Amino acid sequence: MPFYSQPKALHAFDAKSEAQKIAFAPISFQAARCLLRFGILDALDQTGGASAADIHQKLQLAGEPLSLYAIGVLLDMGLSMGLLWHEKDKYQLDKTGHFLLHDGMSRTNLEFVHHICYQGMFKLEESLLSGTPAGLSQFGDWDTLYPALSSLPLAAKESWFAFDHFYSDHAFDSLLPLVLADKPAHLVDIGGNTGKWARACCSYQPNLRVTIMDLPQQLALANEACTAAGFAERIHYHPVDLLDEAPRFVKGADVYWMSQFLDCFSEAQIRAVLSHTREAMGRESRLYILETFWDKQPNETAAYCVNATSLYFTAIANGNSRMYHSSVFERLIAETGLSISWQKHNIGLGHTLLCCEIK
Amino acid sequence: MPFYSQPKALHAFDAKSEAQKIAFAPISFQAARCLLRFGILDALDQTGGASAADIHQKLQLAGEPLSLYAIGVLLDMGLSMGLLWHEKDKYQLDKTGHFLLHDGMSRTNLEFVHHICYQGMFKLEESLLSGTPAGLSQFGDWDTLYPALSSLPLAAKESWFAFDHFYSDHAFDSLLPLVLADKPAHLVDIGGNTGKWARACCSYQPNLRVTIMDLPQQLALANEACTAAGFAERIHYHPVDLLDEAPRFVKGADVYWMSQFLDCFSEAQIRAVLSHTREAMGRESRLYILETFWDKQPNETAAYCVNATSLYFTAIANGNSRMYHSSVFERLIAETGLSISWQKHNIGLGHTLLCCEIK
């Protein structure tokens, strides 16, 4: 990790500017969102620059009748945020505006932050003090976000799944040959969710059997999707709450698989899940763990996104989990009688794959 | 205005980073706020660097028992935001963190944004479409923020007045000799609010009479404060709603004064208020307008703060006003039969004083 280990080479004036940007950050966020939402960045991109009056006319024709006042406050904030620049009365898209408009990752993150995190993040202070996701109350009376997912407002649900899939989908192609290299007969997908990975595995390796271990209500959804995909014979379901004191486990499978799963738990919970998995494993079993460690990101910006995501876990998801530093996992794995036989970083968008076996 | 008129000299990689920072901005805002709120930045400043365990112990002794988990997610986000850097397990304050901690302006802005703007800003989209401050519903059923001010939750009220006064207080000393240069006998303070300026004027110039024009409920507060200050004889009150079709005006005063007042209105409303003032003015009357124009700010960062404040007017305060471009005021002043005899920029924290007379 070549970053964060020395002071920024920043003039005092620029540091003071950064402090002001932080102080007004929620306002700039919503301004950027509205510049996207009303198609203003898009209009500037397509026309190669336009005046406020041009945009006003264009939006009216498109059935988005924003006042000149509304367009004006957004455009001026766009200038201040470096999304735009202007030549007399003609506004132009600047580079940051270009990426906000065209980069799928920043759009996916922005929609996720607006619909899932924005309101609840107001209660970060309370969440940190209580160890519970106090911000989740925006969606009703839930202990964690997971059972609430299916009853979220549509836009919130869509943005959550888009965020979740954006990161995992980018990793599948390079993961399958790694995890299925030894042609296992039986893979157990712990926390298998909607069965997306189970289906990808069955498509990739013809004779593979998969068992998905998850909460009963998740398995119902997975069953539906996997049966529809024609894998009713090869994918099986093992209902379990892994936070039980002695969860019922599938024993002696060739491969155990946990993808973006352990980051949903506290260190103590991770230790317990790893111990139970260790007990179920045979001498030849392999445990593959796919995680996003903030210290293993390819650059500072990726680490920024990962550390910001931790606070979503704090205030919204469950109050006590996070995206971890890799050293935490190294310690927990060693403490539970497992060892890392090999690891590979920078898979997909900053994932790390750990291959573990019994010590 | 030497800024915003050319594209930023930014590499694509850095522009992409900026886009990600915008996408996660509400999360970074709350992280920064909690790092301040729990005294973590302060602890690092005082100790010259500390580990998470050191901070944990320090906060426990100070009666702020944050878990190591909570301290960990905040510190790691602090690294990602450039507030901190680290040497092994020891976290150090970086320049941006230093200014966030020690610069009164960024603290005042941050508290204002958290308590007054954060929640309501979620409805910026709705506010822009409707021309009403949709975000104000967080505080109850009000048309504008102004009548709601006295019944806001304490922290919100305090942060609003701290924000309001922070900017005006920095301007008073240099304004008094400018506005009272000709030793006027009678000054009319239009939108005089709590009478702070009226009292400052009376203290500065012994024989001056002041009349405050404002809504009746504001005048009651002003009366109390001005009487307590010993100015009962010299400060008078003229209740009026300036948005009435034909508001009752004090005629022929030497000086009419409007400080941070017209930015609370739409262009059409400003035109009407200026017209009525023009009618009340005598040939020798002067109208002084103190405003914060975003294009007259000393640098980009100051303009950023001013343009962000516009969106507070949009979503929270009244839905149709803003911090204007100076050219808008030049046009409105000319349209209402007034002319600018002189103007002075960069007063206090980026204010402009316009001296107007009848054309």
GROMACS .gro file of N, CA and C in nm, chain A residues 94-230:
model
  411
   94ASP      N    1  -1.654   2.007  -1.803
   94ASP     CA    2  -1.512   1.988  -1.772
   94ASP      C    3  -1.488   1.839  -1.743
   95LYS      N    4  -1.361   1.804  -1.722
   95LYS     CA    5  -1.327   1.660  -1.712
   95LYS      C    6  -1.401   1.587  -1.601
   96THR      N    7  -1.409   1.649  -1.483
   96THR     CA    8  -1.477   1.581  -1.372
   96THR      C    9  -1.624   1.558  -1.405
   97GLY      N   10  -1.686   1.657  -1.469
   97GLY     CA   11  -1.824   1.642  -1.514
   97GLY      C   12  -1.838   1.529  -1.616
   98HIS      N   13  -1.737   1.521  -1.703
   98HIS     CA   14  -1.738   1.414  -1.804
   98HIS      C   15  -1.740   1.276  -1.738
   99PHE      N   16  -1.655   1.257  -1.636
   99PHE     CA   17  -1.650   1.124  -1.573
   99PHE      C   18  -1.775   1.097  -1.488
  100LEU      N   19  -1.826   1.203  -1.426
  100LEU     CA   20  -1.949   1.185  -1.349
  100LEU      C   21  -2.061   1.137  -1.443
  101LEU      N   22  -2.059   1.188  -1.565
  101LEU     CA   23  -2.161   1.153  -1.663
  101LEU      C   24  -2.137   1.015  -1.724
  102HIS      N   25  -2.012   0.982  -1.753
  102HIS     CA   26  -1.984   0.863  -1.834
  102HIS      C   27  -1.927   0.745  -1.758
  103ASP      N   28  -1.875   0.766  -1.637
  103ASP     CA   29  -1.813   0.656  -1.565
  103ASP      C   30  -1.919   0.580  -1.485
  104GLY      N   31  -1.941   0.455  -1.523
  104GLY     CA   32  -2.045   0.374  -1.459
  104GLY      C   33  -2.025   0.360  -1.309
  105MET      N   34  -1.901   0.353  -1.265
  105MET     CA   35  -1.875   0.334  -1.123
  105MET      C   36  -1.920   0.454  -1.042
  106SER      N   37  -1.887   0.576  -1.088
  106SER     CA   38  -1.926   0.693  -1.008
  106SER      C   39  -2.078   0.710  -1.009
  107ARG      N   40  -2.144   0.678  -1.120
  107ARG     CA   41  -2.290   0.686  -1.124
  107ARG      C   42  -2.355   0.585  -1.030
  108THR      N   43  -2.303   0.462  -1.033
  108THR     CA   44  -2.355   0.355  -0.947
  108THR      C   45  -2.337   0.393  -0.800
  109ASN      N   46  -2.218   0.444  -0.767
  109ASN     CA   47  -2.191   0.486  -0.629
  109ASN      C   48  -2.282   0.601  -0.588
  110LEU      N   49  -2.298   0.698  -0.676
  110LEU     CA   50  -2.377   0.817  -0.644
  110LEU      C   51  -2.524   0.782  -0.619
  111GLU      N   52  -2.580   0.696  -0.702
  111GLU     CA   53  -2.721   0.657  -0.683
  111GLU      C   54  -2.738   0.576  -0.555
  112PHE      N   55  -2.642   0.487  -0.529
  112PHE     CA   56  -2.644   0.408  -0.405
  112PHE      C   57  -2.637   0.500  -0.283
  113VAL      N   58  -2.548   0.598  -0.288
  113VAL     CA   59  -2.533   0.689  -0.174
  113VAL      C   60  -2.660   0.773  -0.156
  114HIS      N   61  -2.719   0.818  -0.265
  114HIS     CA   62  -2.842   0.898  -0.253
  114HIS      C   63  -2.957   0.815  -0.195
  115HIS      N   64  -2.984   0.700  -0.255
  115HIS     CA   65  -3.105   0.625  -0.220
  115HIS      C   66  -3.091   0.540  -0.093
  116ILE      N   67  -2.972   0.491  -0.068
  116ILE     CA   68  -2.955   0.401   0.047
  116ILE      C   69  -2.890   0.472   0.166
  117CYS      N   70  -2.794   0.559   0.140
  117CYS     CA   71  -2.712   0.612   0.250
  117CYS      C   72  -2.747   0.753   0.295
  118TYR      N   73  -2.791   0.840   0.203
  118TYR     CA   74  -2.793   0.983   0.234
  118TYR      C   75  -2.866   1.014   0.364
  119GLN      N   76  -2.991   0.973   0.371
  119GLN     CA   77  -3.073   1.013   0.486
  119GLN      C   78  -3.022   0.950   0.615
  120GLY      N   79  -2.994   0.820   0.609
  120GLY     CA   80  -2.951   0.750   0.729
  120GLY      C   81  -2.815   0.795   0.779
  121MET      N   82  -2.731   0.842   0.687
  121MET     CA   83  -2.596   0.885   0.727
  121MET      C   84  -2.600   1.004   0.822
  122PHE      N   85  -2.714   1.073   0.827
  122PHE     CA   86  -2.732   1.182   0.924
  122PHE      C   87  -2.715   1.130   1.067
  123LYS      N   88  -2.741   1.000   1.084
  123LYS     CA   89  -2.731   0.940   1.217
  123LYS      C   90  -2.602   0.863   1.239
  124LEU      N   91  -2.498   0.898   1.165
  124LEU     CA   92  -2.371   0.827   1.183
  124LEU      C   93  -2.322   0.837   1.327
  125GLU      N   94  -2.332   0.956   1.384
  125GLU     CA   95  -2.286   0.977   1.522
  125GLU      C   96  -2.354   0.877   1.617
  126GLU      N   97  -2.486   0.866   1.604
  126GLU     CA   98  -2.564   0.775   1.690
  126GLU      C   99  -2.524   0.629   1.663
  127SER      N  100  -2.503   0.596   1.536
  127SER     CA  101  -2.465   0.459   1.500
  127SER      C  102  -2.331   0.421   1.562
  128LEU      N  103  -2.236   0.513   1.557
  128LEU     CA  104  -2.102   0.486   1.611
  128LEU      C  105  -2.110   0.465   1.762
  129LEU      N  106  -2.195   0.541   1.827
  129LEU     CA  107  -2.208   0.529   1.973
  129LEU      C  108  -2.280   0.401   2.014
  130SER      N  109  -2.381   0.361   1.935
  130SER     CA  110  -2.465   0.248   1.976
  130SER      C  111  -2.420   0.115   1.918
  131GLY      N  112  -2.338   0.119   1.812
  131GLY     CA  113  -2.302  -0.007   1.745
  131GLY      C  114  -2.418  -0.069   1.670
  132THR      N  115  -2.522   0.011   1.644
  132THR     CA  116  -2.636  -0.037   1.564
  132THR      C  117  -2.655   0.057   1.445
  133PRO      N  118  -2.717   0.008   1.336
  133PRO     CA  119  -2.735   0.093   1.218
  133PRO      C  120  -2.851   0.191   1.237
  134ALA      N  121  -2.826   0.296   1.314
  134ALA     CA  122  -2.933   0.390   1.350
  134ALA      C  123  -2.998   0.454   1.227
  135GLY      N  124  -2.920   0.467   1.119
  135GLY     CA  125  -2.972   0.530   0.998
  135GLY      C  126  -3.074   0.444   0.924
  136LEU      N  127  -3.081   0.318   0.959
  136LEU     CA  128  -3.173   0.226   0.893
  136LEU      C  129  -3.319   0.261   0.924
  137SER      N  130  -3.341   0.338   1.030
  137SER     CA  131  -3.479   0.373   1.069
  137SER      C  132  -3.550   0.448   0.956
  138GLN      N  133  -3.474   0.508   0.862
  138GLN     CA  134  -3.538   0.573   0.746
  138GLN      C  135  -3.627   0.474   0.669
  139PHE      N  136  -3.594   0.345   0.676
  139PHE     CA  137  -3.668   0.244   0.599
  139PHE      C  138  -3.766   0.164   0.685
  140GLY      N  139  -3.772   0.192   0.814
  140GLY     CA  140  -3.862   0.117   0.902
  140GLY      C  141  -3.788   0.060   1.021
  141ASP      N  142  -3.852  -0.030   1.090
  141ASP     CA  143  -3.798  -0.084   1.215
  141ASP      C  144  -3.729  -0.218   1.189
  142TRP      N  145  -3.602  -0.213   1.155
  142TRP     CA  146  -3.527  -0.334   1.122
  142TRP      C  147  -3.399  -0.341   1.205
  143ASP      N  148  -3.350  -0.463   1.232
  143ASP     CA  149  -3.223  -0.477   1.302
  143ASP      C  150  -3.105  -0.459   1.208
  144THR      N  151  -3.118  -0.514   1.087
  144THR     CA  152  -3.015  -0.495   0.984
  144THR      C  153  -3.085  -0.471   0.851
  145LEU      N  154  -3.006  -0.429   0.753
  145LEU     CA  155  -3.065  -0.398   0.622
  145LEU      C  156  -3.110  -0.524   0.547
  146TYR      N  157  -3.044  -0.638   0.574
  146TYR     CA  158  -3.063  -0.755   0.488
  146TYR      C  159  -3.207  -0.804   0.478
  147PRO      N  160  -3.276  -0.826   0.593
  147PRO     CA  161  -3.416  -0.868   0.579
  147PRO      C  162  -3.506  -0.757   0.522
  148ALA      N  163  -3.460  -0.631   0.527
  148ALA     CA  164  -3.540  -0.519   0.477
  148ALA      C  165  -3.531  -0.504   0.326
  149LEU      N  166  -3.426  -0.565   0.266
  149LEU     CA  167  -3.396  -0.538   0.125
  149LEU      C  168  -3.515  -0.552   0.032
  150SER      N  169  -3.591  -0.663   0.050
  150SER     CA  170  -3.699  -0.688  -0.046
  150SER      C  171  -3.815  -0.591  -0.030
  151SER      N  172  -3.822  -0.519   0.084
  151SER     CA  173  -3.934  -0.426   0.101
  151SER      C  174  -3.890  -0.279   0.091
  152LEU      N  175  -3.771  -0.254   0.040
  152LEU     CA  176  -3.726  -0.115   0.022
  152LEU      C  177  -3.805  -0.049  -0.091
  153PRO      N  178  -3.815   0.084  -0.089
  153PRO     CA  179  -3.872   0.153  -0.204
  153PRO      C  180  -3.796   0.114  -0.331
  154LEU      N  181  -3.866   0.113  -0.444
  154LEU     CA  182  -3.809   0.059  -0.569
  154LEU      C  183  -3.672   0.120  -0.603
  155ALA      N  184  -3.663   0.255  -0.600
  155ALA     CA  185  -3.537   0.319  -0.640
  155ALA      C  186  -3.424   0.278  -0.547
  156ALA      N  187  -3.454   0.262  -0.417
  156ALA     CA  188  -3.353   0.222  -0.320
  156ALA      C  189  -3.308   0.078  -0.349
  157LYS      N  190  -3.406  -0.009  -0.372
  157LYS     CA  191  -3.374  -0.150  -0.399
  157LYS      C  192  -3.286  -0.161  -0.525
  158GLU      N  193  -3.328  -0.092  -0.629
  158GLU     CA  194  -3.252  -0.098  -0.755
  158GLU      C  195  -3.109  -0.049  -0.735
  159SER      N  196  -3.094   0.061  -0.662
  159SER     CA  197  -2.959   0.116  -0.648
  159SER      C  198  -2.872   0.026  -0.560
  160TRP      N  199  -2.935  -0.044  -0.463
  160TRP     CA  200  -2.858  -0.137  -0.380
  160TRP      C  201  -2.806  -0.254  -0.462
  161PHE      N  202  -2.893  -0.315  -0.540
  161PHE     CA  203  -2.850  -0.430  -0.620
  161PHE      C  204  -2.752  -0.389  -0.730
  162ALA      N  205  -2.775  -0.270  -0.788
  162ALA     CA  206  -2.681  -0.222  -0.890
  162ALA      C  207  -2.541  -0.205  -0.831
  163PHE      N  208  -2.536  -0.151  -0.708
  163PHE     CA  209  -2.408  -0.132  -0.638
  163PHE      C  210  -2.345  -0.267  -0.609
  164ASP      N  211  -2.424  -0.358  -0.552
  164ASP     CA  212  -2.374  -0.490  -0.514
  164ASP      C  213  -2.319  -0.564  -0.636
  165HIS      N  214  -2.397  -0.566  -0.742
  165HIS     CA  215  -2.358  -0.643  -0.861
  165HIS      C  216  -2.245  -0.577  -0.939
  166PHE      N  217  -2.242  -0.442  -0.937
  166PHE     CA  218  -2.139  -0.373  -1.015
  166PHE      C  219  -2.000  -0.427  -0.980
  167TYR      N  220  -1.980  -0.447  -0.849
  167TYR     CA  221  -1.847  -0.490  -0.805
  167TYR      C  222  -1.824  -0.640  -0.825
  168SER      N  223  -1.926  -0.722  -0.792
  168SER     CA  224  -1.903  -0.867  -0.805
  168SER      C  225  -1.899  -0.911  -0.951
  169ASP      N  226  -1.983  -0.852  -1.036
  169ASP     CA  227  -1.989  -0.894  -1.176
  169ASP      C  228  -1.854  -0.877  -1.247
  170HIS      N  229  -1.780  -0.774  -1.204
  170HIS     CA  230  -1.652  -0.750  -1.270
  170HIS      C  231  -1.547  -0.855  -1.232
  171ALA      N  232  -1.577  -0.937  -1.133
  171ALA     CA  233  -1.476  -1.031  -1.084
  171ALA      C  234  -1.499  -1.175  -1.132
  172PHE      N  235  -1.625  -1.208  -1.166
  172PHE     CA  236  -1.663  -1.347  -1.197
  172PHE      C  237  -1.569  -1.414  -1.298
  173ASP      N  238  -1.548  -1.351  -1.412
  173ASP     CA  239  -1.474  -1.414  -1.522
  173ASP      C  240  -1.334  -1.459  -1.481
  174SER      N  241  -1.267  -1.377  -1.404
  174SER     CA  242  -1.132  -1.416  -1.366
  174SER      C  243  -1.131  -1.511  -1.245
  175LEU      N  244  -1.244  -1.517  -1.173
  175LEU     CA  245  -1.249  -1.603  -1.054
  175LEU      C  246  -1.275  -1.750  -1.088
  176LEU      N  247  -1.362  -1.772  -1.185
  176LEU     CA  248  -1.403  -1.911  -1.213
  176LEU      C  249  -1.285  -2.004  -1.239
  177PRO      N  250  -1.191  -1.969  -1.329
  177PRO     CA  251  -1.077  -2.060  -1.352
  177PRO      C  252  -0.987  -2.078  -1.230
  178LEU      N  253  -0.986  -1.978  -1.139
  178LEU     CA  254  -0.903  -1.992  -1.019
  178LEU      C  255  -0.967  -2.087  -0.918
  179VAL      N  256  -1.096  -2.066  -0.894
  179VAL     CA  257  -1.164  -2.142  -0.788
  179VAL      C  258  -1.194  -2.285  -0.834
  180LEU      N  259  -1.216  -2.302  -0.964
  180LEU     CA  260  -1.253  -2.435  -1.014
  180LEU      C  261  -1.135  -2.503  -1.086
  181ALA      N  262  -1.014  -2.455  -1.058
  181ALA     CA  263  -0.895  -2.507  -1.127
  181ALA      C  264  -0.880  -2.658  -1.107
  182ASP      N  265  -0.910  -2.708  -0.987
  182ASP     CA  266  -0.889  -2.850  -0.957
  182ASP      C  267  -1.011  -2.936  -0.986
  183LYS      N  268  -1.106  -2.882  -1.060
  183LYS     CA  269  -1.228  -2.955  -1.096
  183LYS      C  270  -1.294  -3.021  -0.974
  184PRO      N  271  -1.335  -2.941  -0.876
  184PRO     CA  272  -1.399  -2.998  -0.757
  184PRO      C  273  -1.532  -3.065  -0.794
  185ALA      N  274  -1.572  -3.164  -0.716
  185ALA     CA  275  -1.702  -3.229  -0.740
  185ALA      C  276  -1.813  -3.152  -0.670
  186HIS      N  277  -1.779  -3.088  -0.555
  186HIS     CA  278  -1.882  -3.028  -0.472
  186HIS      C  279  -1.835  -2.894  -0.414
  187LEU      N  280  -1.908  -2.788  -0.445
  187LEU     CA  281  -1.875  -2.656  -0.392
  187LEU      C  282  -1.987  -2.610  -0.301
  188VAL      N  283  -1.952  -2.559  -0.182
  188VAL     CA  284  -2.052  -2.505  -0.090
  188VAL      C  285  -2.038  -2.352  -0.088
  189ASP      N  286  -2.146  -2.286  -0.127
  189ASP     CA  287  -2.146  -2.140  -0.140
  189ASP      C  288  -2.210  -2.083  -0.013
  190ILE      N  289  -2.126  -2.034   0.078
  190ILE     CA  290  -2.176  -1.986   0.208
  190ILE      C  291  -2.218  -1.840   0.196
  191GLY      N  292  -2.344  -1.815   0.223
  191GLY     CA  293  -2.398  -1.679   0.202
  191GLY      C  294  -2.422  -1.657   0.053
  192GLY      N  295  -2.481  -1.756  -0.012
  192GLY     CA  296  -2.490  -1.757  -0.158
  192GLY      C  297  -2.592  -1.663  -0.217
  193ASN      N  298  -2.676  -1.604  -0.130
  193ASN     CA  299  -2.766  -1.498  -0.175
  193ASN      C  300  -2.859  -1.543  -0.288
  194THR      N  301  -2.861  -1.476  -0.401
  194THR     CA  302  -2.954  -1.510  -0.509
  194THR      C  303  -2.902  -1.622  -0.599
  195GLY      N  304  -2.789  -1.681  -0.564
  195GLY     CA  305  -2.739  -1.795  -0.641
  195GLY      C  306  -2.668  -1.757  -0.770
  196LYS      N  307  -2.629  -1.631  -0.781
  196LYS     CA  308  -2.566  -1.584  -0.905
  196LYS      C  309  -2.433  -1.657  -0.929
  197TRP      N  310  -2.355  -1.671  -0.823
  197TRP     CA  311  -2.225  -1.738  -0.834
  197TRP      C  312  -2.244  -1.888  -0.857
  198ALA      N  313  -2.342  -1.947  -0.788
  198ALA     CA  314  -2.369  -2.091  -0.805
  198ALA      C  315  -2.402  -2.122  -0.952
  199ARG      N  316  -2.485  -2.037  -1.012
  199ARG     CA  317  -2.520  -2.058  -1.153
  199ARG      C  318  -2.399  -2.040  -1.244
  200ALA      N  319  -2.316  -1.939  -1.213
  200ALA     CA  320  -2.197  -1.916  -1.295
  200ALA      C  321  -2.104  -2.037  -1.288
  201CYS      N  322  -2.091  -2.095  -1.169
  201CYS     CA  323  -2.005  -2.214  -1.151
  201CYS      C  324  -2.059  -2.333  -1.230
  202CYS      N  325  -2.190  -2.355  -1.221
  202CYS     CA  326  -2.251  -2.469  -1.290
  202CYS      C  327  -2.240  -2.454  -1.442
  203SER      N  328  -2.247  -2.330  -1.489
  203SER     CA  329  -2.230  -2.307  -1.633
  203SER      C  330  -2.086  -2.333  -1.674
  204TYR      N  331  -1.995  -2.297  -1.587
  204TYR     CA  332  -1.851  -2.306  -1.621
  204TYR      C  333  -1.800  -2.449  -1.618
  205GLN      N  334  -1.850  -2.528  -1.518
  205GLN     CA  335  -1.799  -2.666  -1.503
  205GLN      C  336  -1.914  -2.765  -1.502
  206PRO      N  337  -1.930  -2.841  -1.610
  206PRO     CA  338  -2.048  -2.925  -1.633
  206PRO      C  339  -2.089  -3.017  -1.519
  207ASN      N  340  -1.996  -3.088  -1.457
  207ASN     CA  341  -2.037  -3.190  -1.360
  207ASN      C  342  -2.039  -3.142  -1.214
  208LEU      N  343  -2.025  -3.013  -1.193
  208LEU     CA  344  -2.016  -2.960  -1.055
  208LEU      C  345  -2.150  -2.964  -0.982
  209ARG      N  346  -2.146  -3.002  -0.853
  209ARG     CA  347  -2.261  -2.990  -0.765
  209ARG      C  348  -2.238  -2.872  -0.672
  210VAL      N  349  -2.342  -2.792  -0.648
  210VAL     CA  350  -2.328  -2.676  -0.559
  210VAL      C  351  -2.433  -2.684  -0.449
  211THR      N  352  -2.393  -2.652  -0.325
  211THR     CA  353  -2.490  -2.634  -0.218
  211THR      C  354  -2.481  -2.490  -0.169
  212ILE      N  355  -2.596  -2.422  -0.167
  212ILE     CA  356  -2.597  -2.284  -0.116
  212ILE      C  357  -2.641  -2.286   0.029
  213MET      N  358  -2.558  -2.230   0.117
  213MET     CA  359  -2.595  -2.216   0.258
  213MET      C  360  -2.633  -2.071   0.283
  214ASP      N  361  -2.753  -2.049   0.332
  214ASP     CA  362  -2.797  -1.911   0.359
  214ASP      C  363  -2.923  -1.915   0.444
  215LEU      N  364  -2.975  -1.796   0.477
  215LEU     CA  365  -3.101  -1.788   0.551
  215LEU      C  366  -3.214  -1.843   0.464
  216PRO      N  367  -3.316  -1.907   0.523
  216PRO     CA  368  -3.424  -1.971   0.445
  216PRO      C  369  -3.489  -1.877   0.343
  217GLN      N  370  -3.513  -1.749   0.385
  217GLN     CA  371  -3.582  -1.658   0.292
  217GLN      C  372  -3.495  -1.625   0.169
  218GLN      N  373  -3.361  -1.622   0.186
  218GLN     CA  374  -3.272  -1.601   0.072
  218GLN      C  375  -3.276  -1.722  -0.021
  219LEU      N  376  -3.280  -1.841   0.041
  219LEU     CA  377  -3.276  -1.965  -0.039
  219LEU      C  378  -3.398  -1.979  -0.128
  220ALA      N  379  -3.511  -1.930  -0.081
  220ALA     CA  380  -3.632  -1.937  -0.163
  220ALA      C  381  -3.611  -1.862  -0.294
  221LEU      N  382  -3.552  -1.739  -0.283
  221LEU     CA  383  -3.522  -1.660  -0.403
  221LEU      C  384  -3.421  -1.731  -0.492
  222ALA      N  385  -3.317  -1.789  -0.429
  222ALA     CA  386  -3.212  -1.856  -0.505
  222ALA      C  387  -3.268  -1.977  -0.579
  223ASN      N  388  -3.352  -2.053  -0.509
  223ASN     CA  389  -3.413  -2.173  -0.568
  223ASN      C  390  -3.487  -2.136  -0.697
  224GLU      N  391  -3.566  -2.032  -0.687
  224GLU     CA  392  -3.644  -1.986  -0.802
  224GLU      C  393  -3.553  -1.956  -0.921
  225ALA      N  394  -3.450  -1.875  -0.895
  225ALA     CA  395  -3.361  -1.832  -1.003
  225ALA      C  396  -3.280  -1.948  -1.060
  226CYS      N  397  -3.236  -2.038  -0.973
  226CYS     CA  398  -3.152  -2.149  -1.019
  226CYS      C  399  -3.233  -2.254  -1.095
  227THR      N  400  -3.356  -2.274  -1.051
  227THR     CA  401  -3.443  -2.369  -1.122
  227THR      C  402  -3.475  -2.315  -1.261
  228ALA      N  403  -3.506  -2.185  -1.266
  228ALA     CA  404  -3.534  -2.121  -1.395
  228ALA      C  405  -3.416  -2.134  -1.490
  229ALA      N  406  -3.294  -2.136  -1.433
  229ALA     CA  407  -3.175  -2.145  -1.518
  229ALA      C  408  -3.143  -2.290  -1.556
  230GLY      N  409  -3.226  -2.384  -1.510
  230GLY     CA  410  -3.208  -2.524  -1.549
  230GLY      C  411  -3.112  -2.602  -1.460
   0.00000   0.00000   0.00000
